[in-house]
Tab-separated table of C-alpha atoms and ligand atoms in Angstrom:
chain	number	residue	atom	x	y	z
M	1443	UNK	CA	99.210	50.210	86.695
M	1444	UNK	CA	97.120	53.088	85.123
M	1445	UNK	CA	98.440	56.612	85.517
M	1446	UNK	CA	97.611	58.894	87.797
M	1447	UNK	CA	95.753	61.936	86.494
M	1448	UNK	CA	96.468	65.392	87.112
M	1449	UNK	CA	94.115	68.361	86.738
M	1450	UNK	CA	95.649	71.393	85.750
M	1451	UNK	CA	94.661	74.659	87.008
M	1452	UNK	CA	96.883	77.763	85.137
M	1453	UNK	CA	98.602	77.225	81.797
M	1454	UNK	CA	100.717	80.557	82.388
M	1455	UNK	CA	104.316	80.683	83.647
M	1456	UNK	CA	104.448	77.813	86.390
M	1457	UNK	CA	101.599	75.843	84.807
M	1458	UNK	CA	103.254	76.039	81.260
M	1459	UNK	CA	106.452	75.248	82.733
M	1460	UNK	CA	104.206	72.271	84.891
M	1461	UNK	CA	103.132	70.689	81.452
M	1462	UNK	CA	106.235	70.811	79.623
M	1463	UNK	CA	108.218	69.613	82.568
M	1464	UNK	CA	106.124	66.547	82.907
M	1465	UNK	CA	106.098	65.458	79.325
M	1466	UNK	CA	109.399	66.203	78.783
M	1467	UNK	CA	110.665	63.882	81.894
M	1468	UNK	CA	107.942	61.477	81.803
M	1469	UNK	CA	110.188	58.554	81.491
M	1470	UNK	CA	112.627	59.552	84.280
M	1471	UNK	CA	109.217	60.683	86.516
M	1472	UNK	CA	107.503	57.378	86.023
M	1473	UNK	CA	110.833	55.603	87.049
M	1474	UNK	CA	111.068	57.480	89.950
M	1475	UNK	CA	107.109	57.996	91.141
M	1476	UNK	CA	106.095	54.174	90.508
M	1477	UNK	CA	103.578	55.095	87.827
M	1478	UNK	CA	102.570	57.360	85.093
M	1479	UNK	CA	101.250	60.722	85.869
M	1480	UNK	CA	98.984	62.204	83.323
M	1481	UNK	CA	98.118	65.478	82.828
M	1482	UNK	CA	94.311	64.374	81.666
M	1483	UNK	CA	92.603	68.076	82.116
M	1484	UNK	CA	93.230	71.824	82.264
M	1485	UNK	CA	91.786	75.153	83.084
M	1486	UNK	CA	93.063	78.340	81.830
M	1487	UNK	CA	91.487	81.554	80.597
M	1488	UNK	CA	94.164	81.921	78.110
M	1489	UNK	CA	97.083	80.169	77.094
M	1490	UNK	CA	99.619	80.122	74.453
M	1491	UNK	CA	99.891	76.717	72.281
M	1492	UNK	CA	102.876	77.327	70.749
M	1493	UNK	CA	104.901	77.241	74.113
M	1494	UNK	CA	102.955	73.909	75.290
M	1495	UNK	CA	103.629	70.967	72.681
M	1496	UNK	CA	101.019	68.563	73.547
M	1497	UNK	CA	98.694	70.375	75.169
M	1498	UNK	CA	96.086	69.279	71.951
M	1499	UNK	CA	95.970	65.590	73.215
M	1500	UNK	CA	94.415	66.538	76.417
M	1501	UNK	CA	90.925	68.576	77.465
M	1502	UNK	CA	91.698	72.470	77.808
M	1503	UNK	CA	88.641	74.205	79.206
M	1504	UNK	CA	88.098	78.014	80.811
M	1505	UNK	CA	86.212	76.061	83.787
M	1506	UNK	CA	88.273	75.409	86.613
M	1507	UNK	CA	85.356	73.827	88.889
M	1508	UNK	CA	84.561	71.600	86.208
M	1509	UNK	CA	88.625	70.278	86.648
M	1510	UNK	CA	87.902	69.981	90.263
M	1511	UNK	CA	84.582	68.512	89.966
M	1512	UNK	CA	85.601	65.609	87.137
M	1513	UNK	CA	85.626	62.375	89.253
M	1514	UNK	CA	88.476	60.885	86.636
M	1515	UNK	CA	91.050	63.293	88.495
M	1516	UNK	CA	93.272	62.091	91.446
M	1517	UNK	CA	95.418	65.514	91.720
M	1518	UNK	CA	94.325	69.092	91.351
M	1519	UNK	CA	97.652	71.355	90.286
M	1520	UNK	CA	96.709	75.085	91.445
M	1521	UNK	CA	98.498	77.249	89.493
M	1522	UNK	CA	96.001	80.254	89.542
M	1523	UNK	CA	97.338	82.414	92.413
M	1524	UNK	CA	96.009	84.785	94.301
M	1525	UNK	CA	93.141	83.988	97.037
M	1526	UNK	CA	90.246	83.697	95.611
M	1527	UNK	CA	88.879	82.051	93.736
M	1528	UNK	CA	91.921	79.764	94.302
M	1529	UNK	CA	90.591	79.220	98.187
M	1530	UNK	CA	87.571	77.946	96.955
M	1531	UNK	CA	88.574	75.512	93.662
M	1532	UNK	CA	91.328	74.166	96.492
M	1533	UNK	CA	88.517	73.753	99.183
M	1534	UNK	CA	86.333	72.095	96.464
M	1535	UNK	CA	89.072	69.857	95.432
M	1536	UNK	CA	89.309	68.409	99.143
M	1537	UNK	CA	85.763	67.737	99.793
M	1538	UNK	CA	86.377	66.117	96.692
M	1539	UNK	CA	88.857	63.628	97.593
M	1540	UNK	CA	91.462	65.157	95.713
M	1541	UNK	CA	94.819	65.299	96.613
M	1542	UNK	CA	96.175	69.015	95.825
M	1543	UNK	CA	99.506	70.451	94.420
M	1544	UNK	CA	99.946	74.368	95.099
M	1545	UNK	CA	102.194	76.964	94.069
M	1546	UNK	CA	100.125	79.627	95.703
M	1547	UNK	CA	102.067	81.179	98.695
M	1548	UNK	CA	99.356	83.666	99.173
M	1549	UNK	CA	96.971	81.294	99.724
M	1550	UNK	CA	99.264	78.976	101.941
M	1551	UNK	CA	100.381	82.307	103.958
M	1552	UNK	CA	96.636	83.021	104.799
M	1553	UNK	CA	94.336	80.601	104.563
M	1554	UNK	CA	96.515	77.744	105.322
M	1555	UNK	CA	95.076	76.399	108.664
M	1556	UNK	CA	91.504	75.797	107.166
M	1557	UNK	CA	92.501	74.478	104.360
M	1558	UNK	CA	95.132	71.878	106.317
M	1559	UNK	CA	91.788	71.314	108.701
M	1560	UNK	CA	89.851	69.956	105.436
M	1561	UNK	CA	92.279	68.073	103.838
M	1562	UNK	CA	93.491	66.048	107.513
M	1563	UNK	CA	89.602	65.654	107.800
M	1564	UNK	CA	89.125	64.161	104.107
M	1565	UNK	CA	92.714	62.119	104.558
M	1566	UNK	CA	94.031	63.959	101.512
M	1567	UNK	CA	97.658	65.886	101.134
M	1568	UNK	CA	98.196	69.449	99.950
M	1569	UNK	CA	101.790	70.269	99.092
M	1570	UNK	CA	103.165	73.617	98.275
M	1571	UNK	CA	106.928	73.129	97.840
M	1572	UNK	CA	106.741	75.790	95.267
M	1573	UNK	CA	105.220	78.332	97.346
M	1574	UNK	CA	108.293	79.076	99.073
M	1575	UNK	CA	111.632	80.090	97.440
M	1576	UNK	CA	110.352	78.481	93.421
M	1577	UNK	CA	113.106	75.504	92.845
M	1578	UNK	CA	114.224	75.432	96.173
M	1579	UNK	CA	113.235	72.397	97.892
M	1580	UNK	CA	113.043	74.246	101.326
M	1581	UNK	CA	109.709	72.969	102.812
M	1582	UNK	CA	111.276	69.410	102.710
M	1583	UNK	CA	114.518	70.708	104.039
M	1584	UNK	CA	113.339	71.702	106.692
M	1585	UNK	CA	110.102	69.570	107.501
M	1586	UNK	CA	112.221	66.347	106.730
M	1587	UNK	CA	116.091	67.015	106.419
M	1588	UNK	CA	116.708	69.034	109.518
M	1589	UNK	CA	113.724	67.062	111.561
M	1590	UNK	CA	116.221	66.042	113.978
M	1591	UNK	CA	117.064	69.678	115.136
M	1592	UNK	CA	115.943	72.633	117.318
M	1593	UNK	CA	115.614	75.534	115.068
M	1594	UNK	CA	117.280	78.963	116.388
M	1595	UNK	CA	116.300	81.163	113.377
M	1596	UNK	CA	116.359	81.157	109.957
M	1597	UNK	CA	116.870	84.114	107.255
M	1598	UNK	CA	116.174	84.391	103.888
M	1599	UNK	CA	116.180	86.421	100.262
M	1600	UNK	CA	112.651	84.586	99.805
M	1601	UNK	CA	111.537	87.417	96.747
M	1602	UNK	CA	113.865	87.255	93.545
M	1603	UNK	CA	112.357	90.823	92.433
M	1604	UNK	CA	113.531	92.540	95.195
M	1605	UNK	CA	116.916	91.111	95.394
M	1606	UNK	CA	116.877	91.601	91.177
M	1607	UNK	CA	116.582	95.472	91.888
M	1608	UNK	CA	119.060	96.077	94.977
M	1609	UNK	CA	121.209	94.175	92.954
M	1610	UNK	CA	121.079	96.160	89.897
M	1611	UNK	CA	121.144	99.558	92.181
M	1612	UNK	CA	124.363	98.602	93.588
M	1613	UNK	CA	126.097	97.135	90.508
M	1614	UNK	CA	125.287	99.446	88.085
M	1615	UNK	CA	123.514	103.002	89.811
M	1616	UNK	CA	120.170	101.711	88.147
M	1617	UNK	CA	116.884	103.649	88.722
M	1618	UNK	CA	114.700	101.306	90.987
M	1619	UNK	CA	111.233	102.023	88.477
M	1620	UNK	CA	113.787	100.889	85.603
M	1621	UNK	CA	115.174	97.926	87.419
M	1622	UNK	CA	111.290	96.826	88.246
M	1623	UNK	CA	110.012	96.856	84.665
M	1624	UNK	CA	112.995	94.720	83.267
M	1625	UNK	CA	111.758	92.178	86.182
M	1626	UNK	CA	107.847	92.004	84.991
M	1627	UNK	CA	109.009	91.689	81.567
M	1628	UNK	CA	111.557	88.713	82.731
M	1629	UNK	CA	107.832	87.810	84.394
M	1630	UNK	CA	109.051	87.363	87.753
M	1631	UNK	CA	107.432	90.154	89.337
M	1632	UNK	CA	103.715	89.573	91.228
M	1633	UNK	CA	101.078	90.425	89.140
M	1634	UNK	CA	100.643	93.291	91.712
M	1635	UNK	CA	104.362	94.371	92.027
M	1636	UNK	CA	103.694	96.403	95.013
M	1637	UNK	CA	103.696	92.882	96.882
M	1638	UNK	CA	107.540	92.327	95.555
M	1639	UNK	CA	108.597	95.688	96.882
M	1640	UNK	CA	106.713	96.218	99.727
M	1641	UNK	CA	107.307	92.577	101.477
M	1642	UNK	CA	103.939	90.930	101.266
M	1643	UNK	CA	105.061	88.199	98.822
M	1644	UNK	CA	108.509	87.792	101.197
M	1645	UNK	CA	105.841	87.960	104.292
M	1646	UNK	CA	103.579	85.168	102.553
M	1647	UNK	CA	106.769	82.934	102.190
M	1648	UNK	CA	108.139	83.791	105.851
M	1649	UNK	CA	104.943	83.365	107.385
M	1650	UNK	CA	105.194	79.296	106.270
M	1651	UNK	CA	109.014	78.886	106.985
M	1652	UNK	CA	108.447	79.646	110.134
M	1653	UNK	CA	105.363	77.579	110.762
M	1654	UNK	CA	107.441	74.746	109.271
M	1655	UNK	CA	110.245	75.575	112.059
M	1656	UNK	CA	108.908	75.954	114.985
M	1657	UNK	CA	105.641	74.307	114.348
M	1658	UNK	CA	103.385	77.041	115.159
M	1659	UNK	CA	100.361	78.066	113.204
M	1660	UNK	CA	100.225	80.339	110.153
M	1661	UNK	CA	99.995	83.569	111.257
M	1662	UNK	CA	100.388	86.112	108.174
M	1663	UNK	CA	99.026	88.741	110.197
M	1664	UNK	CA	101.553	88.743	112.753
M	1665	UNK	CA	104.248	89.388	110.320
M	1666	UNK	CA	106.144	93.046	110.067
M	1667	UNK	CA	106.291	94.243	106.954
M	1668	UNK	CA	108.679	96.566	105.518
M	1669	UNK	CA	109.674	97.129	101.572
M	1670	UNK	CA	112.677	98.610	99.761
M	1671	UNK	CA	111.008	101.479	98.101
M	1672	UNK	CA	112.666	104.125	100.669
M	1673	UNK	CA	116.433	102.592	99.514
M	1674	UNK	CA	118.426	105.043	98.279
M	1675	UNK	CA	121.819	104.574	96.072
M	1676	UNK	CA	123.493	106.437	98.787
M	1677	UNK	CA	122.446	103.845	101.205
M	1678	UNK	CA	123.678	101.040	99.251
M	1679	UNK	CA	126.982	102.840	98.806
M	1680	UNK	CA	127.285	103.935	102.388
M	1681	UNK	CA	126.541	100.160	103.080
M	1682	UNK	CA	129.141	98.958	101.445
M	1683	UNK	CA	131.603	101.732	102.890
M	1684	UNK	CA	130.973	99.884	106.053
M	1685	UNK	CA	131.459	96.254	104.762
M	1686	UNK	CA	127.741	95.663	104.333
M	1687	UNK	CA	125.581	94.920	102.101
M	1688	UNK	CA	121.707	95.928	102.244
M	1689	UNK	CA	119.247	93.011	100.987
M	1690	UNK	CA	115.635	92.475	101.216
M	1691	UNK	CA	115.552	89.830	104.061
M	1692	UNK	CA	112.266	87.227	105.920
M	1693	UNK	CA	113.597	86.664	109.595
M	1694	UNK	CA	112.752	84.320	111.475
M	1695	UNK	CA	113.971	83.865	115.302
M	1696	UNK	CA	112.667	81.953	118.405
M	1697	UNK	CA	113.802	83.882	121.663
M	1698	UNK	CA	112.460	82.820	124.746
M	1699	UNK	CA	109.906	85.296	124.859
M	1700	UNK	CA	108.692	84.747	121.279
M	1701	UNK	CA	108.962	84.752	117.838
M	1702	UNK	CA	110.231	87.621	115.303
M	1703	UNK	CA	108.945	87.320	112.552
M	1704	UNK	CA	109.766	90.314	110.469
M	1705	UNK	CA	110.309	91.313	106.858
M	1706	UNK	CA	112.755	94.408	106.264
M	1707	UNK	CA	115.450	95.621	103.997
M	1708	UNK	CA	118.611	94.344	106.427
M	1709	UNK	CA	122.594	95.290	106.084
M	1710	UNK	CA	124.251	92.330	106.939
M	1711	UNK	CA	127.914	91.647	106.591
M	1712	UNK	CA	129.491	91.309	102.864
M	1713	UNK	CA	131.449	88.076	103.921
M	1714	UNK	CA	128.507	85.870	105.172
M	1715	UNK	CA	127.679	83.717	101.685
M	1716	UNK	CA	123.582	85.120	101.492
M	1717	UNK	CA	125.190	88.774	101.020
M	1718	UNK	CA	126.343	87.511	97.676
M	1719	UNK	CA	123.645	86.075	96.493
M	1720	UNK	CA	122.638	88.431	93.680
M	1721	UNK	CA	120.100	88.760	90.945
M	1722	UNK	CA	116.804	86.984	90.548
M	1723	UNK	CA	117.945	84.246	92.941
M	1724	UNK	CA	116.805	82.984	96.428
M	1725	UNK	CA	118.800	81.285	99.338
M	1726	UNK	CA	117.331	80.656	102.614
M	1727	UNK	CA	119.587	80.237	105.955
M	1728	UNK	CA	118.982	78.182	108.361
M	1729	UNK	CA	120.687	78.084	111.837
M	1730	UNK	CA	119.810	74.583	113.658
M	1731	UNK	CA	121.282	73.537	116.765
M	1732	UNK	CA	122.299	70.049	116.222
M	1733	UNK	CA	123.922	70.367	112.181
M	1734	UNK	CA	124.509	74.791	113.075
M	1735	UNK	CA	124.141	77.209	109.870
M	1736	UNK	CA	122.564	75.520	106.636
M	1737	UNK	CA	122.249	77.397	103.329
M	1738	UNK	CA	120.052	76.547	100.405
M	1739	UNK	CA	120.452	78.233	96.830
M	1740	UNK	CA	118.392	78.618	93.884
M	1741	UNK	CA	116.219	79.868	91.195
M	1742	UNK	CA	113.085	81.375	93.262
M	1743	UNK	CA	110.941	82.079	90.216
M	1744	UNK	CA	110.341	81.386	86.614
M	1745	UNK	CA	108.693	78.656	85.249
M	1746	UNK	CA	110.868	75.390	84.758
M	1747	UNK	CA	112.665	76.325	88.278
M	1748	UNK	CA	109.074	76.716	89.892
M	1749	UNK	CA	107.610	73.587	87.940
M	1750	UNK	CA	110.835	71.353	89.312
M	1751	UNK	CA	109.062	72.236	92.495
M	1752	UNK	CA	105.390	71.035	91.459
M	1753	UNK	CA	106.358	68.276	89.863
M	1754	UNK	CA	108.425	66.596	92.879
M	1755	UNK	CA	105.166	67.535	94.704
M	1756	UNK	CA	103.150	65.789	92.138
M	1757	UNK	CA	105.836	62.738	92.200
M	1758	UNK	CA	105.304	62.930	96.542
M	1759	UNK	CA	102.030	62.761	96.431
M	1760	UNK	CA	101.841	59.556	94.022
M	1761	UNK	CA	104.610	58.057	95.832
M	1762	UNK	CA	102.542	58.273	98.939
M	1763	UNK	CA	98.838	57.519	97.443
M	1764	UNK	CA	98.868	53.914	99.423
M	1765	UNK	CA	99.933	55.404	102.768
M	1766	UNK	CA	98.246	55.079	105.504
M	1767	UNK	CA	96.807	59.324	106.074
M	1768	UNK	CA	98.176	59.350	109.566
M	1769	UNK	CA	101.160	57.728	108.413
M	1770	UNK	CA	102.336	60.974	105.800
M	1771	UNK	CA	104.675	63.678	106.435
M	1772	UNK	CA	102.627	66.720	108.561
M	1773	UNK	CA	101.649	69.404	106.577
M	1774	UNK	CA	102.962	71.521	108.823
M	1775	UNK	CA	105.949	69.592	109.829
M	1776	UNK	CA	104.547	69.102	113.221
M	1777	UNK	CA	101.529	66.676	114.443
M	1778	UNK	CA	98.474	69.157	113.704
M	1779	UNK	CA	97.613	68.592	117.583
M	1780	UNK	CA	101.309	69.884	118.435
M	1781	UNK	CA	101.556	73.217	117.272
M	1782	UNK	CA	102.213	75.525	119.754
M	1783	UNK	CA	100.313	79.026	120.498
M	1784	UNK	CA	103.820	80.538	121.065
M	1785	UNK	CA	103.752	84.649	121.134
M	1786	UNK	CA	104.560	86.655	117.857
M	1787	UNK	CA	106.669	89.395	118.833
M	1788	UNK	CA	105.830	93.172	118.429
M	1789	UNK	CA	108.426	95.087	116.518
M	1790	UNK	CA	108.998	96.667	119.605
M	1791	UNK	CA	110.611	93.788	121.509
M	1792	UNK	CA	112.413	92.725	118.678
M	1793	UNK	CA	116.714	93.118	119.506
M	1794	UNK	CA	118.551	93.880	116.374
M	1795	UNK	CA	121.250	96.244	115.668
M	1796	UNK	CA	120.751	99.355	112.972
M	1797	UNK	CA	121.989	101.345	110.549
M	1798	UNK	CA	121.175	105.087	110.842
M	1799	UNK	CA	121.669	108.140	108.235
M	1800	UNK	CA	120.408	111.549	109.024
M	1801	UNK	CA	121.150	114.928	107.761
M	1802	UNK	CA	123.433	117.188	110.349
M	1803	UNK	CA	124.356	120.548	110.342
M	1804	UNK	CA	127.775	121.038	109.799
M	1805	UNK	CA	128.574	122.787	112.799
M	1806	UNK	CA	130.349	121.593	116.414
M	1807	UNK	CA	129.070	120.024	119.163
M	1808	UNK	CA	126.555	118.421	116.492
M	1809	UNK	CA	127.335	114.972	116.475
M	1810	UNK	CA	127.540	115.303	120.416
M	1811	UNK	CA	124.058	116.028	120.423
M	1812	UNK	CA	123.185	112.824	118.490
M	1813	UNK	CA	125.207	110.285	120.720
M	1814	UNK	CA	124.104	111.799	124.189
M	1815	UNK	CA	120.330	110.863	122.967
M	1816	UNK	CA	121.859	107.276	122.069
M	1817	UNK	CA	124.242	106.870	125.300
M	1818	UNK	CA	121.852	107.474	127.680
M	1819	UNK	CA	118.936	104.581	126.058
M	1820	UNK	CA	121.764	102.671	126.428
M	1821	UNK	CA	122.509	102.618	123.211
M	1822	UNK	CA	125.730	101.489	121.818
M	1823	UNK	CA	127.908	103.418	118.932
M	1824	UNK	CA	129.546	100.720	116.545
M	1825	UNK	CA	130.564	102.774	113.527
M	1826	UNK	CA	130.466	106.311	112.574
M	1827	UNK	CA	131.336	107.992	109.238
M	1828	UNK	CA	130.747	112.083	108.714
M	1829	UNK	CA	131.118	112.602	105.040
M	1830	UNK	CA	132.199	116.015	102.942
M	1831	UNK	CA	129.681	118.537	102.168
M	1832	UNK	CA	128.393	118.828	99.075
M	1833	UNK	CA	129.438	122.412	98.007
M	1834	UNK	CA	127.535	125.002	98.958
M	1835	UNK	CA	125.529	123.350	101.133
M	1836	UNK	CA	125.656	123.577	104.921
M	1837	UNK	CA	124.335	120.081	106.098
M	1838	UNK	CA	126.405	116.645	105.809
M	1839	UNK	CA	125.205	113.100	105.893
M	1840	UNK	CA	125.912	111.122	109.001
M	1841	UNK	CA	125.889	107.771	109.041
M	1842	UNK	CA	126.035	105.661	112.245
M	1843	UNK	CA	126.273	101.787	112.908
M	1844	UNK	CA	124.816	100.452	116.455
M	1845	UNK	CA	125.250	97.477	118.427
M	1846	UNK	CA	122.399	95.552	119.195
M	1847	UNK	CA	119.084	97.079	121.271
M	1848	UNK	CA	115.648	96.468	121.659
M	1849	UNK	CA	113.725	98.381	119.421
M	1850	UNK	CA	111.533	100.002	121.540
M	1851	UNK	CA	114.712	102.184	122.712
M	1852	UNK	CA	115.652	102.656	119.159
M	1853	UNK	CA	112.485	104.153	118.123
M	1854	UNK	CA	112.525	106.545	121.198
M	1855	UNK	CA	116.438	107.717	120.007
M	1856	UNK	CA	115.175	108.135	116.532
M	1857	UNK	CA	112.411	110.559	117.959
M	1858	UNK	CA	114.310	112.532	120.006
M	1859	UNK	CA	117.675	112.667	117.333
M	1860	UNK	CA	114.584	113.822	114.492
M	1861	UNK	CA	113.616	116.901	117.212
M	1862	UNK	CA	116.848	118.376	117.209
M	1863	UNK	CA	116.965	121.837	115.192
M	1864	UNK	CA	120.672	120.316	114.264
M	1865	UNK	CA	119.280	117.288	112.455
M	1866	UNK	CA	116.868	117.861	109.224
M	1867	UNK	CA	114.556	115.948	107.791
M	1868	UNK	CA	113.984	112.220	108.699
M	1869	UNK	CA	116.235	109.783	110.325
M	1870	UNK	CA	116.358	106.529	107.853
M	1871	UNK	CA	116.926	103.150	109.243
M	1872	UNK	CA	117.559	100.295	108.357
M	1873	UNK	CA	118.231	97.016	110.683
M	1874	UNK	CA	121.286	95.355	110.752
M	1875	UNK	CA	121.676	91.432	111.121
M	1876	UNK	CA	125.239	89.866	112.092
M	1877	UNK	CA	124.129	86.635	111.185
M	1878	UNK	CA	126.550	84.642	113.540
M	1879	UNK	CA	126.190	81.490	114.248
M	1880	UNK	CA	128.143	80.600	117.109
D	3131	HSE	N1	107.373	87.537	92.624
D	3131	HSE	C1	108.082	86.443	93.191
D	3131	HSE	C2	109.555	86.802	93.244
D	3131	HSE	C3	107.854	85.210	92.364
D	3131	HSE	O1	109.963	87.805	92.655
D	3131	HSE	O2	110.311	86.113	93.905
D	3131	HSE	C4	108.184	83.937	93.063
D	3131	HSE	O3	107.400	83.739	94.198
């Protein structure tokens, strides 16, 4: 049977690591996909021959319609990124038939429902394993292995960046603007970095988990969004003084009036497994009510652990060439005419417990002040920790744990706790996430 041929859009990280994987594996690929696939064509601006052996044999040009437009192609491999003009050469790709590969969480996160739309019109599948989490096959995890089960909530260190520099922070008392270079040299870092440390890329990723879960549409706009940049060393150490550690989490949770859907820096217990999952890596947890908590581990970026996920796209897609188009997995999961207009809930109705450090004068009846404004919203005092003074200086940090409460109350404590003449400064906090799963 002739091969299947791929069109190639990107020849950076991913699509290097795309074109070497394939060749390299072609054998074990072709054994396992039914027939050859074939990089025939590629697009890329630039590209650097010496890290693609190979890439001579087939037709490099800087004109990605021209890939999409070539009627010899049966699979279009985005590997641009970003939104445009990726929207469009993945739009164009559709109307041409094509079947499309995608790395390109971005593009998923916010234009996914037209572009799902226009491919169930045209019959055609667009997978995007490696949008989500790099090497970790989490979109079939979910949309396949736990099919069976009612999702509860699922959590996850979906941006290796981020985790890279809390990591380094609390190992080894790194500067955070130190920490982020070493990750865009590693080249795992967006090519805007502000989307790795203020949430967007974790929001892009979240924003299709949980479409994938509960089978609701993709709504990136719905998301909260909060980064790390406001993490201090002190708060990692006072973290860990209370058993915690602080890491850059996507949550996910169905209550019954809702969905959170939230992106924050999170202290969550140092026992639970994710808290030790460290460095560049990802894991995503998943709490299901027939199989309970799942955990899945992994390289989330860089370009062989990204390509593995491309390339079992690529092998999917051939696999399923023959099938019948109403007869494939969903690209959502769910039957497009079954997803649910189920609310997204405002940060303000969202229950979660916190973490709160403020600056207190170091005088009596101080700390009383701070939990009568708590005690009467109701809210309830976990932990507490006063520490020494620095010398000389006449404030102390304070740093309080509280049991779980609806936001809305929170914000109105923090409020009132920042107008007292006792308290200086800012109140930071930071939610805090049990992660049981009884
Ligand atoms: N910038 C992303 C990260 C790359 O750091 O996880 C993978 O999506």
């Amino acid at each position: 049977m002739n091969p299947v041929n791929v069109g190639l859009l990107g020849l950076g990280t991913v699509g290097g690591g795309t074109f070497n994987v394939l060749n390299r594996n072609a054998e074990e690929i072709t054994r396992r996909a039914g027939r050859g696939i074939l990089i025939s064509h590629a697009a890329a601006r630039a590209y650097d021959p010496s890290r693609l052996p190979g890439i001579d044999a087939i037709s490099v040009t800087d004109d990605a319609f021209a890939v999409v437009d070539n009627p010899d192609i049966d699979i279009i491999v985005e590997l641009i990124g970003g939104y445009e003009p990726a929207r469009e050469l993945v739009l164009k790709a559709i109307a041409n038939d094509k079947h499309v590969v995608t790395a390109n969480k971005a593009l998923i996160a916010m234009h996914g429902n037209e572009i799902f739309a226009a491919a169930q019109e045209k019959g055609v599948m667009v997978a995007f394993e490696a949008a989500v989490a790099g090497g970790i096959p989490i979109i079939k995890a979910i949309r396949e292995g736990l099919a069976a089960n009612e999702i509860k909530w699922l959590t996850g260190i979906i941006n290796g960046t981020g985790n890279f520099i809390l990591t380094e922070m609390r190992d080894k008392g790194r500067d955070f603007a130190d920490v982020l270079s070493e990750a865009q040299a590693l080249g795992y870092a967006e090519a805007d970095p502000t989307f790795d440390i203020e949430g967007i890329d974790a929001a892009h990723k979240l924003t299709i988990l949980a479409s994938i879960a509960f089978g609701i549409p993709l709504q990136f706009d719905k998301v909260y969004t909060e980064g790390i940049s406001h993490i201090t060393r002190d708060d990692v150490g006072y973290a860990e003084e209370f058993g915690h550690r602080i890491k850059h989490l996507g949550f996910t949770r169905r209550t019954e009036e809702g969905i959170e859907l939230r992106v924050h820096p999170t202290l969550i217990p140092d026992r639970r497994l994710i808290a030790n999952v460290d460095g560049v890596m990802n894991a995503v947890l998943v709490h299901a009510d027939a199989v309970g908590p799942t955990l899945y581990y992994g390289a989330g970026a860089g370009s062989e652990p990204t390509a593995s996920a491309v390339v079992a796209d690529i092998i999917d897609v051939v696999r399923t060439l023959t099938a019948d188009p109403e007869n494939r997995v969903p690209h959502l999961a769910f039957q497009p005419h079954a997803l649910a207009a189920v609310t997204i809930l405002g940060m303000d109705d969202v229950e979660t417990a916190y973490y709160l450090r403020m600056q207190a004068e170091d005088r009596p009846g101080v700390l009383a002040e701070v939990t009568r404004i708590l005690g009467d919203l109701g809210i309830s005092i976990e932990a507490i920790l006063q520490k020494e003074p620095s010398p000389g200086v006449e404030e102390v940090p304070v740093i309080l744990l509280s049991h779980v409460v609806r936001e809305r109350h929170m914000n109105a404590a923090i409020r009132q706790i920042e107008a007292l003449d006792s308290i200086h400064g800012s109140v930071t906090r930071i939610r805090l996430e049990h992660l049981d799963c009884d």
